[in-house]
Amino acid sequence: MTRDDWNIYFLKMAELVATRSTCARRNVGAVAVRKNRVLATGYNGAPPGHPHCNETGCLRQQMGIPSGERQELCRAVHAEANIVAQCAHFGVSLEHSTIYISGGTPCSNCARLLVTCGVSFIITDVEYPDRWAFDILKESNVPVSVAPELG
């Protein structure tokens, strides 16, 4: 038996977290890590106490909004934003952390949040079609690595 390297291990963990997602379009999971220790996890879904997209239908689909555009027209809180909220709630700093994301690179809104929190690195399994997010992360010296398929 071989052990997964840390990056694959945490990406697989993000895939597991994504199984909690209630988004009708894209299931995303994220794991915040510092020094190979998990700080928080997050998935995309409605705020606590609100109906979920898998119950009500997807507003973005109903409006014909393409992926990567108009993220504000969505009932879900993104996985990365849920990590930020969870860390704020419990007093955990994200400074110098790595965020592992299953389901795509951050959108521009989440990229700004992660930069503001001091995240140092982002590792994901696939690119999300929000080019401005890449610009924000590059200008902020936050490297993004798109890992190969996990198999």
Short mmCIF file of C-alpha atoms in Angstrom, two decimals:
data_model
loop_
_atom_site.label_atom_id
_atom_site.label_comp_id
_atom_site.label_asym_id
_atom_site.label_seq_id
_atom_site.Cartn_x
_atom_site.Cartn_y
_atom_site.Cartn_z
CA MET A 1 0.00 0.00 0.00
CA THR A 2 1.30 3.44 -0.90
CA ARG A 3 0.49 6.64 0.91
CA ASP A 4 -0.89 9.66 -0.93
CA ASP A 5 1.29 12.73 -0.80
CA TRP A 6 -0.13 15.60 1.26
CA ASN A 7 -1.58 17.48 -1.71
CA ILE A 8 -3.51 14.46 -2.98
CA TYR A 9 -4.60 13.63 0.57
CA PHE A 10 -6.09 17.09 1.14
CA LEU A 11 -7.65 17.26 -2.34
CA LYS A 12 -9.35 13.94 -1.66
CA MET A 13 -10.56 15.38 1.62
CA ALA A 14 -11.99 18.36 -0.28
CA GLU A 15 -13.81 15.92 -2.59
CA LEU A 16 -15.36 14.28 0.47
CA VAL A 17 -16.40 17.67 1.87
CA ALA A 18 -18.06 18.43 -1.50
CA THR A 19 -20.49 15.56 -0.90
CA ARG A 20 -22.22 17.84 1.65
CA SER A 21 -22.89 20.48 -1.02
CA THR A 22 -26.51 21.32 -1.79
CA CYS A 23 -25.83 23.20 -5.02
CA ALA A 24 -27.82 21.91 -7.98
CA ARG A 25 -25.09 22.87 -10.48
CA ARG A 26 -21.65 22.34 -8.99
CA ASN A 27 -20.55 20.53 -5.84
CA VAL A 28 -17.52 22.22 -4.34
CA GLY A 29 -15.60 21.33 -1.22
CA ALA A 30 -12.65 23.12 0.33
CA VAL A 31 -10.16 22.41 3.09
CA ALA A 32 -7.94 25.01 4.77
CA VAL A 33 -4.60 23.62 5.95
CA ARG A 34 -1.54 24.97 7.70
CA LYS A 35 1.53 22.82 8.42
CA ASN A 36 -0.40 19.73 7.26
CA ARG A 37 -3.16 20.31 9.85
CA VAL A 38 -6.78 21.00 8.91
CA LEU A 39 -8.03 24.41 10.07
CA ALA A 40 -11.53 24.30 8.57
CA THR A 41 -13.65 22.82 5.82
CA GLY A 42 -16.41 24.31 3.70
CA TYR A 43 -18.83 23.39 0.95
CA ASN A 44 -21.21 25.42 -1.18
CA GLY A 45 -24.75 25.67 0.09
CA ALA A 46 -27.39 28.04 1.40
CA PRO A 47 -26.82 29.92 4.66
CA PRO A 48 -28.05 28.16 7.80
CA GLY A 49 -31.83 28.15 8.02
CA HIS A 50 -32.38 28.99 4.35
CA PRO A 51 -33.77 26.64 1.70
CA HIS A 52 -31.17 24.92 -0.43
CA CYS A 53 -30.95 24.87 -4.24
CA ASN A 54 -31.50 21.13 -4.31
CA GLU A 55 -34.90 21.89 -2.69
CA THR A 56 -35.93 25.02 -4.60
CA GLY A 57 -34.13 24.69 -7.92
CA CYS A 58 -31.19 26.71 -9.16
CA LEU A 59 -31.87 30.40 -9.67
CA ARG A 60 -28.83 30.67 -11.98
CA GLN A 61 -30.10 27.85 -14.21
CA GLN A 62 -33.56 29.38 -14.28
CA MET A 63 -32.04 32.71 -15.39
CA GLY A 64 -29.66 31.12 -17.93
CA ILE A 65 -26.53 32.53 -16.27
CA PRO A 66 -23.33 30.87 -17.53
CA SER A 67 -20.81 29.40 -15.13
CA GLY A 68 -18.22 31.94 -13.98
CA GLU A 69 -20.52 34.96 -14.30
CA ARG A 70 -22.79 36.88 -11.91
CA GLN A 71 -21.91 34.83 -8.82
CA GLU A 72 -23.92 37.23 -6.68
CA LEU A 73 -27.11 35.77 -8.20
CA CYS A 74 -26.95 32.57 -6.22
CA ARG A 75 -28.41 31.47 -2.90
CA ALA A 76 -25.33 29.41 -2.04
CA VAL A 77 -22.40 30.57 0.01
CA HIS A 78 -19.27 29.33 -1.74
CA ALA A 79 -17.07 26.69 -0.10
CA GLU A 80 -14.18 29.12 0.31
CA ALA A 81 -16.43 31.78 1.85
CA ASN A 82 -17.80 29.17 4.24
CA ILE A 83 -14.23 28.43 5.36
CA VAL A 84 -13.62 32.13 5.98
CA ALA A 85 -16.88 32.42 7.94
CA GLN A 86 -16.12 29.29 9.97
CA CYS A 87 -12.64 30.53 10.83
CA ALA A 88 -14.01 33.95 11.82
CA HIS A 89 -16.68 32.31 13.97
CA PHE A 90 -14.16 30.16 15.85
CA GLY A 91 -11.25 32.63 15.91
CA VAL A 92 -8.93 30.70 13.58
CA SER A 93 -6.50 32.61 11.38
CA LEU A 94 -6.07 31.61 7.74
CA GLU A 95 -2.77 33.46 7.45
CA HIS A 96 -0.08 31.36 5.72
CA SER A 97 -2.56 28.57 4.98
CA THR A 98 -3.15 26.54 1.86
CA ILE A 99 -6.67 26.07 0.55
CA TYR A 100 -7.47 22.82 -1.28
CA ILE A 101 -10.54 23.07 -3.49
CA SER A 102 -12.43 20.28 -5.22
CA GLY A 103 -14.57 21.56 -8.05
CA GLY A 104 -12.59 24.52 -9.32
CA THR A 105 -10.40 27.50 -8.65
CA PRO A 106 -12.00 30.29 -6.61
CA CYS A 107 -14.29 32.84 -8.21
CA SER A 108 -13.12 36.46 -8.06
CA ASN A 109 -15.20 37.15 -4.94
CA CYS A 110 -13.68 34.23 -3.05
CA ALA A 111 -10.20 35.04 -4.39
CA ARG A 112 -10.46 38.50 -2.81
CA LEU A 113 -11.62 36.99 0.48
CA LEU A 114 -8.76 34.49 0.56
CA VAL A 115 -6.18 37.15 -0.29
CA THR A 116 -7.55 39.38 2.46
CA CYS A 117 -7.26 36.52 4.98
CA GLY A 118 -3.60 35.96 4.11
CA VAL A 119 -3.92 32.61 2.36
CA SER A 120 -0.55 31.68 0.84
CA PHE A 121 -1.39 28.99 -1.71
CA ILE A 122 -4.35 27.43 -3.52
CA ILE A 123 -4.44 23.89 -4.89
CA THR A 124 -7.39 22.66 -6.90
CA ASP A 125 -8.38 19.90 -9.26
CA VAL A 126 -9.78 21.96 -12.15
CA GLU A 127 -9.90 25.56 -13.41
CA TYR A 128 -13.11 27.57 -12.95
CA PRO A 129 -13.87 30.02 -15.79
CA ASP A 130 -13.28 33.28 -13.90
CA ARG A 131 -10.15 34.83 -15.39
CA TRP A 132 -10.32 37.87 -13.11
CA ALA A 133 -9.82 35.57 -10.11
CA PHE A 134 -6.49 34.43 -11.56
CA ASP A 135 -5.46 38.07 -12.03
CA ILE A 136 -6.33 38.91 -8.42
CA LEU A 137 -4.39 35.93 -7.10
CA LYS A 138 -1.38 36.60 -9.35
CA GLU A 139 -1.24 40.29 -8.36
CA SER A 140 -1.40 39.19 -4.71
CA ASN A 141 1.39 36.62 -5.11
CA VAL A 142 -0.90 33.72 -4.21
CA PRO A 143 0.15 30.80 -6.40
CA VAL A 144 -2.54 28.51 -7.80
CA SER A 145 -1.76 24.93 -8.71
CA VAL A 146 -4.15 22.79 -10.71
CA ALA A 147 -3.36 19.22 -9.69
CA PRO A 148 -3.72 16.24 -12.00
CA GLU A 149 -6.71 13.93 -11.76
CA LEU A 150 -6.90 12.09 -8.47
CA GLY A 151 -7.83 8.80 -10.09
#
